[in-house]
PDB file of C-alpha atoms in Angstrom:
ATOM      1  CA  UNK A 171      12.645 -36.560 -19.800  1.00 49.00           C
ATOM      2  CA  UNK A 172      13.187 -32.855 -19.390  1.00 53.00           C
ATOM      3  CA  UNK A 173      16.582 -31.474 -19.942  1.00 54.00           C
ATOM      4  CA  UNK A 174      18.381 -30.865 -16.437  1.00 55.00           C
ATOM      5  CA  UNK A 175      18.328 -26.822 -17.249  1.00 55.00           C
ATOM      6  CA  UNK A 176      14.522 -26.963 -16.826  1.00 54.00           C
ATOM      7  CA  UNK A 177      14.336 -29.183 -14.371  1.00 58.00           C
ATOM      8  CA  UNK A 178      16.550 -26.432 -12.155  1.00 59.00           C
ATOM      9  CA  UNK A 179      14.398 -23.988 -13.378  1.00 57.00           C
ATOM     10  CA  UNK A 180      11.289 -25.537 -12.269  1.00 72.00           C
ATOM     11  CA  UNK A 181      12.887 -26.305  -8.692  1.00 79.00           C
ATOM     12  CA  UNK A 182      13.988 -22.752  -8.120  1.00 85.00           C
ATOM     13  CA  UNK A 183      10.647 -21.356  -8.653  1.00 83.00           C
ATOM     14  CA  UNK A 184       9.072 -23.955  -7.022  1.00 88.00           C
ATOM     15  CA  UNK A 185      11.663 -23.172  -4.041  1.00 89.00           C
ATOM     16  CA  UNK A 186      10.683 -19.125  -4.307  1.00 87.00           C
ATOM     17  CA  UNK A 187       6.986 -19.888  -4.251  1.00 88.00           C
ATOM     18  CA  UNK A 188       7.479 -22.087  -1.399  1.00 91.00           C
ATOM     19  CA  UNK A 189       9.304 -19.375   0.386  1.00 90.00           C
ATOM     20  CA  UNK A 190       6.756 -16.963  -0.234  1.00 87.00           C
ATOM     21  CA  UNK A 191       4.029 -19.264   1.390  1.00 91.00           C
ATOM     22  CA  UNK A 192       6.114 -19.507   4.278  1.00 92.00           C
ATOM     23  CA  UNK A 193       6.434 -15.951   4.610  1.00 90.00           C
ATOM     24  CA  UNK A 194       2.681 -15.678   4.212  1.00 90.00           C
ATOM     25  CA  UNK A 195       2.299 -18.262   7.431  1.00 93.00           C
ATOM     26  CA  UNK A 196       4.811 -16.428   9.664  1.00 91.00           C
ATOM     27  CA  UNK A 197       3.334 -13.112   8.603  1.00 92.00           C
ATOM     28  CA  UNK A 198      -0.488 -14.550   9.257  1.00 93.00           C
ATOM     29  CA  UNK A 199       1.053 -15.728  12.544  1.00 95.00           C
ATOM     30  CA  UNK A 200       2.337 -12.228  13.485  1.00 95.00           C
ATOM     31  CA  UNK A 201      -0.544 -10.648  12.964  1.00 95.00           C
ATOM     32  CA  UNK A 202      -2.491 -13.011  14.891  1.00 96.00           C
ATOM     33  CA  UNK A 203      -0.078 -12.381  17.782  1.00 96.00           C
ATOM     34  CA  UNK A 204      -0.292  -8.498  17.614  1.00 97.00           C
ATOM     35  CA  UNK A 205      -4.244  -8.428  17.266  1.00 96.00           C
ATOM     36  CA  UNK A 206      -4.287 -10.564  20.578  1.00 96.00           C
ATOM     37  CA  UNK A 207      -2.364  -8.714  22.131  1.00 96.00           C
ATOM     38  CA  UNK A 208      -3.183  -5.082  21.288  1.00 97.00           C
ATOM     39  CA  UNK A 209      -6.434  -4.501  22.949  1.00 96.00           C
ATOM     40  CA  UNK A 210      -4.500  -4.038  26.327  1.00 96.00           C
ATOM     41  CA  UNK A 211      -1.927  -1.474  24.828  1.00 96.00           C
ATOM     42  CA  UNK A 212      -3.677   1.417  26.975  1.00 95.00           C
ATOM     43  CA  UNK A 213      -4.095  -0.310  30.105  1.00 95.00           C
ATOM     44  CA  UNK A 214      -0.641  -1.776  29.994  1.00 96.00           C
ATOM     45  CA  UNK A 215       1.664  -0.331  27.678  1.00 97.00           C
ATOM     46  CA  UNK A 216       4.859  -1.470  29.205  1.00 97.00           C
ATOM     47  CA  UNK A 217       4.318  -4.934  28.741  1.00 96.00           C
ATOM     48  CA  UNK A 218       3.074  -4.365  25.272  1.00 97.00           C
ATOM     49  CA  UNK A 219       4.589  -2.149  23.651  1.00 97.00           C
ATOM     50  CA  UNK A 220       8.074  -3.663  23.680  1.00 96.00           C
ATOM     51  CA  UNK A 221       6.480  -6.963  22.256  1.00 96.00           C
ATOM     52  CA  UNK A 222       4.491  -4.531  19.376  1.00 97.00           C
ATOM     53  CA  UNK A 223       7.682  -2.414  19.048  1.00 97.00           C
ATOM     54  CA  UNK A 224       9.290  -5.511  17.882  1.00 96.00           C
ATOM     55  CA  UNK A 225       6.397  -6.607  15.877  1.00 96.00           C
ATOM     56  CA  UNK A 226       6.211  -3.633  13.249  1.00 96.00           C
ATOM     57  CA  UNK A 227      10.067  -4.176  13.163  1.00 95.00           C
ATOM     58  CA  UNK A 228      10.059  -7.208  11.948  1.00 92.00           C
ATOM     59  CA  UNK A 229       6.948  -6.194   9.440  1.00 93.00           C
ATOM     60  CA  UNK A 230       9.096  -3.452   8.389  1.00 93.00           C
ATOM     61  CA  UNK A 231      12.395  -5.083   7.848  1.00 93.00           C
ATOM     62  CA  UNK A 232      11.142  -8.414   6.562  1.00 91.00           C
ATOM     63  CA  UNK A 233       8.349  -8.244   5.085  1.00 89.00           C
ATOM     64  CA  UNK A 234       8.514  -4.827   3.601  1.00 89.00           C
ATOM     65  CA  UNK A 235      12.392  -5.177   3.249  1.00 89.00           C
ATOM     66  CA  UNK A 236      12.458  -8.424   1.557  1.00 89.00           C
ATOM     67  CA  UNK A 237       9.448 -10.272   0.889  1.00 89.00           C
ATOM     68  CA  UNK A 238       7.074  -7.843  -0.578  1.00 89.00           C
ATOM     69  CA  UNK A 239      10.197  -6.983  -3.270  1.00 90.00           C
ATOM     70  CA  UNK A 240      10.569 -10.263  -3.817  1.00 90.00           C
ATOM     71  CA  UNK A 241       7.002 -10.527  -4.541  1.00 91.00           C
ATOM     72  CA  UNK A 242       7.457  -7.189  -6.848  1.00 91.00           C
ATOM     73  CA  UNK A 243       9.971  -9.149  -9.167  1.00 89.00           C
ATOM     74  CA  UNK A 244       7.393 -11.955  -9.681  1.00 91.00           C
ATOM     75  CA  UNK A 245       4.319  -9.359 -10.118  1.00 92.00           C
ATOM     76  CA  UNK A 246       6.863  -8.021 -13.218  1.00 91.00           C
ATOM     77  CA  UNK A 247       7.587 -11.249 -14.753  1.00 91.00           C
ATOM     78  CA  UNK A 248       4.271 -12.009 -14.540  1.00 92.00           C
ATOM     79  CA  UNK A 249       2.801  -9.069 -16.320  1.00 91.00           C
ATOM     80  CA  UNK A 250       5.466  -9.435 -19.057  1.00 93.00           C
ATOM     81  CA  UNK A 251       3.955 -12.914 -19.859  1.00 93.00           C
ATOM     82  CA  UNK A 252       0.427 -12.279 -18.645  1.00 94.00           C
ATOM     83  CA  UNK A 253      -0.780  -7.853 -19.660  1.00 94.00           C
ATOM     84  CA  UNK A 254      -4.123  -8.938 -19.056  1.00 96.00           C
ATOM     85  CA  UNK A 255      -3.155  -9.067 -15.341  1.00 94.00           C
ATOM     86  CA  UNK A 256      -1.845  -6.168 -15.211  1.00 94.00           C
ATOM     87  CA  UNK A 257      -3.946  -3.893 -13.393  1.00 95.00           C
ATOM     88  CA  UNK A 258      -4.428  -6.824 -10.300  1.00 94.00           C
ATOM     89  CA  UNK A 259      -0.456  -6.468  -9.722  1.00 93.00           C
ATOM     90  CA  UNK A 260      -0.631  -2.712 -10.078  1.00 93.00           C
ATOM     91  CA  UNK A 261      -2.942  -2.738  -7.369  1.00 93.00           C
ATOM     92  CA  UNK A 262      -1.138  -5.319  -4.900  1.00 91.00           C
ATOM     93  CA  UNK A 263       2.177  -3.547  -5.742  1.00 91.00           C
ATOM     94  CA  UNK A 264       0.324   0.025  -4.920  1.00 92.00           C
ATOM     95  CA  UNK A 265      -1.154  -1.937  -1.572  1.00 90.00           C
ATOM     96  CA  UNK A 266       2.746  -3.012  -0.662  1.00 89.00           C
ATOM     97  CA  UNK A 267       3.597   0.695  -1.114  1.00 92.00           C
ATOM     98  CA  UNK A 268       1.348   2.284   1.361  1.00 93.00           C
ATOM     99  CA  UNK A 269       1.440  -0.934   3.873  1.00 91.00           C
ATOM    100  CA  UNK A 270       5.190  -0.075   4.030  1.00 93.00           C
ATOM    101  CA  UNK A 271       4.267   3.574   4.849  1.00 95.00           C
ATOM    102  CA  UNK A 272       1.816   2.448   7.936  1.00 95.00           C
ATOM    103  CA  UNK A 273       3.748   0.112   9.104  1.00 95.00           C
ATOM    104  CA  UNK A 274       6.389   2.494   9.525  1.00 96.00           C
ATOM    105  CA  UNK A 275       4.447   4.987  10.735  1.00 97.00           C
ATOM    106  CA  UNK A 276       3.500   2.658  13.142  1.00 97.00           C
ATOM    107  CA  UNK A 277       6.923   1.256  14.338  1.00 96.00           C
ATOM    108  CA  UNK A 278       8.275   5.092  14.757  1.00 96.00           C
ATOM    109  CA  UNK A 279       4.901   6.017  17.185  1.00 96.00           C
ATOM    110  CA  UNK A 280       5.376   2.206  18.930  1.00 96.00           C
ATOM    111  CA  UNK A 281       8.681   2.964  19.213  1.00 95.00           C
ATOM    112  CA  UNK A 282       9.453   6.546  20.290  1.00 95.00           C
ATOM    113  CA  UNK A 283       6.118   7.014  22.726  1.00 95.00           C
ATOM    114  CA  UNK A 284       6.503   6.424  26.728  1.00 95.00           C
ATOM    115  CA  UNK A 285       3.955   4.491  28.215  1.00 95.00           C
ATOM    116  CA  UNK A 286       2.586   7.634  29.705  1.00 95.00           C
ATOM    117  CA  UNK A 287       1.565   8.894  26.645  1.00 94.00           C
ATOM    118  CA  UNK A 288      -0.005   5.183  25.632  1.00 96.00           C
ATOM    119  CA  UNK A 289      -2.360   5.188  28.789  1.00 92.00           C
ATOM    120  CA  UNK A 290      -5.665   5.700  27.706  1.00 84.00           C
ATOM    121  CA  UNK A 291      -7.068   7.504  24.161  1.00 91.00           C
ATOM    122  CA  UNK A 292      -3.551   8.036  23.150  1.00 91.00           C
ATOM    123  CA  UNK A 293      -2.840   3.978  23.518  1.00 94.00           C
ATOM    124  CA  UNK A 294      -6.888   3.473  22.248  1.00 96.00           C
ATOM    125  CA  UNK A 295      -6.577   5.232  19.476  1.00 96.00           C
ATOM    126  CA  UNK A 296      -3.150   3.440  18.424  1.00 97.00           C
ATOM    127  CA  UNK A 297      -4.431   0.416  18.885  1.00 97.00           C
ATOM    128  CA  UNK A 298      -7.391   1.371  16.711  1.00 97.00           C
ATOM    129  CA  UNK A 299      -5.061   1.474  14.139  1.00 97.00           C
ATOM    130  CA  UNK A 300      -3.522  -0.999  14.716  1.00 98.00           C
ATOM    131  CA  UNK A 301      -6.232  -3.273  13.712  1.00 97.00           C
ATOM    132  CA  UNK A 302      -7.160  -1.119  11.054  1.00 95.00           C
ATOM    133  CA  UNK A 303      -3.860  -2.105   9.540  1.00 95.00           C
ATOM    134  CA  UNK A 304      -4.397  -5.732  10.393  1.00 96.00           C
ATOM    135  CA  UNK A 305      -7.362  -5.820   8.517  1.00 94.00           C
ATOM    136  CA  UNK A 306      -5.789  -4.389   6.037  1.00 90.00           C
ATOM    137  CA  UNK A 307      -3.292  -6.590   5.751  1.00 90.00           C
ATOM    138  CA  UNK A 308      -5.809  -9.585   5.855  1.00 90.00           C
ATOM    139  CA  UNK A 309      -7.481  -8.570   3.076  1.00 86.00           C
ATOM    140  CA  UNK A 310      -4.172  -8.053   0.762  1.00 78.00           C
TER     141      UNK A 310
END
């Protein structure tokens, strides 16, 4: 039998990588939600840009204001046991760095432009990048 220190050890990361996959879900989920929805930005921005407004806010605040440092502490544990790793978790922590800077980038242009100005190429080209970040995101 494993003494009781281990045992609560091996439930709390077992409880923080369970946490993480849930975060992965919702976040999977989100994206799914703004890619279906994003292709009509330019033809009718005031029903979807409050919706994808709210959408890079919760990215922002959440993910990138919780999860992904969460993840960070793990990436640092893990390269103190495991160097050989060390350039893979470079990498995803570089990816979290400038995700957080689109994503912001994004929220501030989802959130300060009129639906005027989303009408057409201006909305088009947004939502270009939107899914530009999406895949993006996939892929990390």
């Amino acid at each position: 039998m494993k003494p009781t220190g281990t045992r609560k050890i091996n439930t709390s990361a077992a409880a923080f990588m369970l946490q993480l996959r849930h975060d992965h879900a919702s976040l999977s989920r989100m994206l799914r939600a703004i890619d279906g929805m994003v292709d009509r930005l330019a033809r009718e921005p005031e029903a979807i840009q409050p919706f994808l407004a709210e959408a890079f806010g919760y990215l922002l605040d959440y993910q990138y204001g919780h999860h992904h440092p969460r993840e960070d502490r793990l990436f640092e544990g893990i390269r103190a046991r495991q160097p050989a790793l060390t350039n893979t978790l470079t990498k995803l922590t570089e990816e979290h760095e400038t995700g957080e800077r689109e994503t912001a980038e994004l929220a501030a242009v989802l959130s300060t432009a009129t639906p005027d100005q989303l009408r057409a190429r201006k909305g088009e080209h947004l939502a270009t990048r939107i899914h530009g970040y999406i895949r993006h995101a996939r892929l990390h």
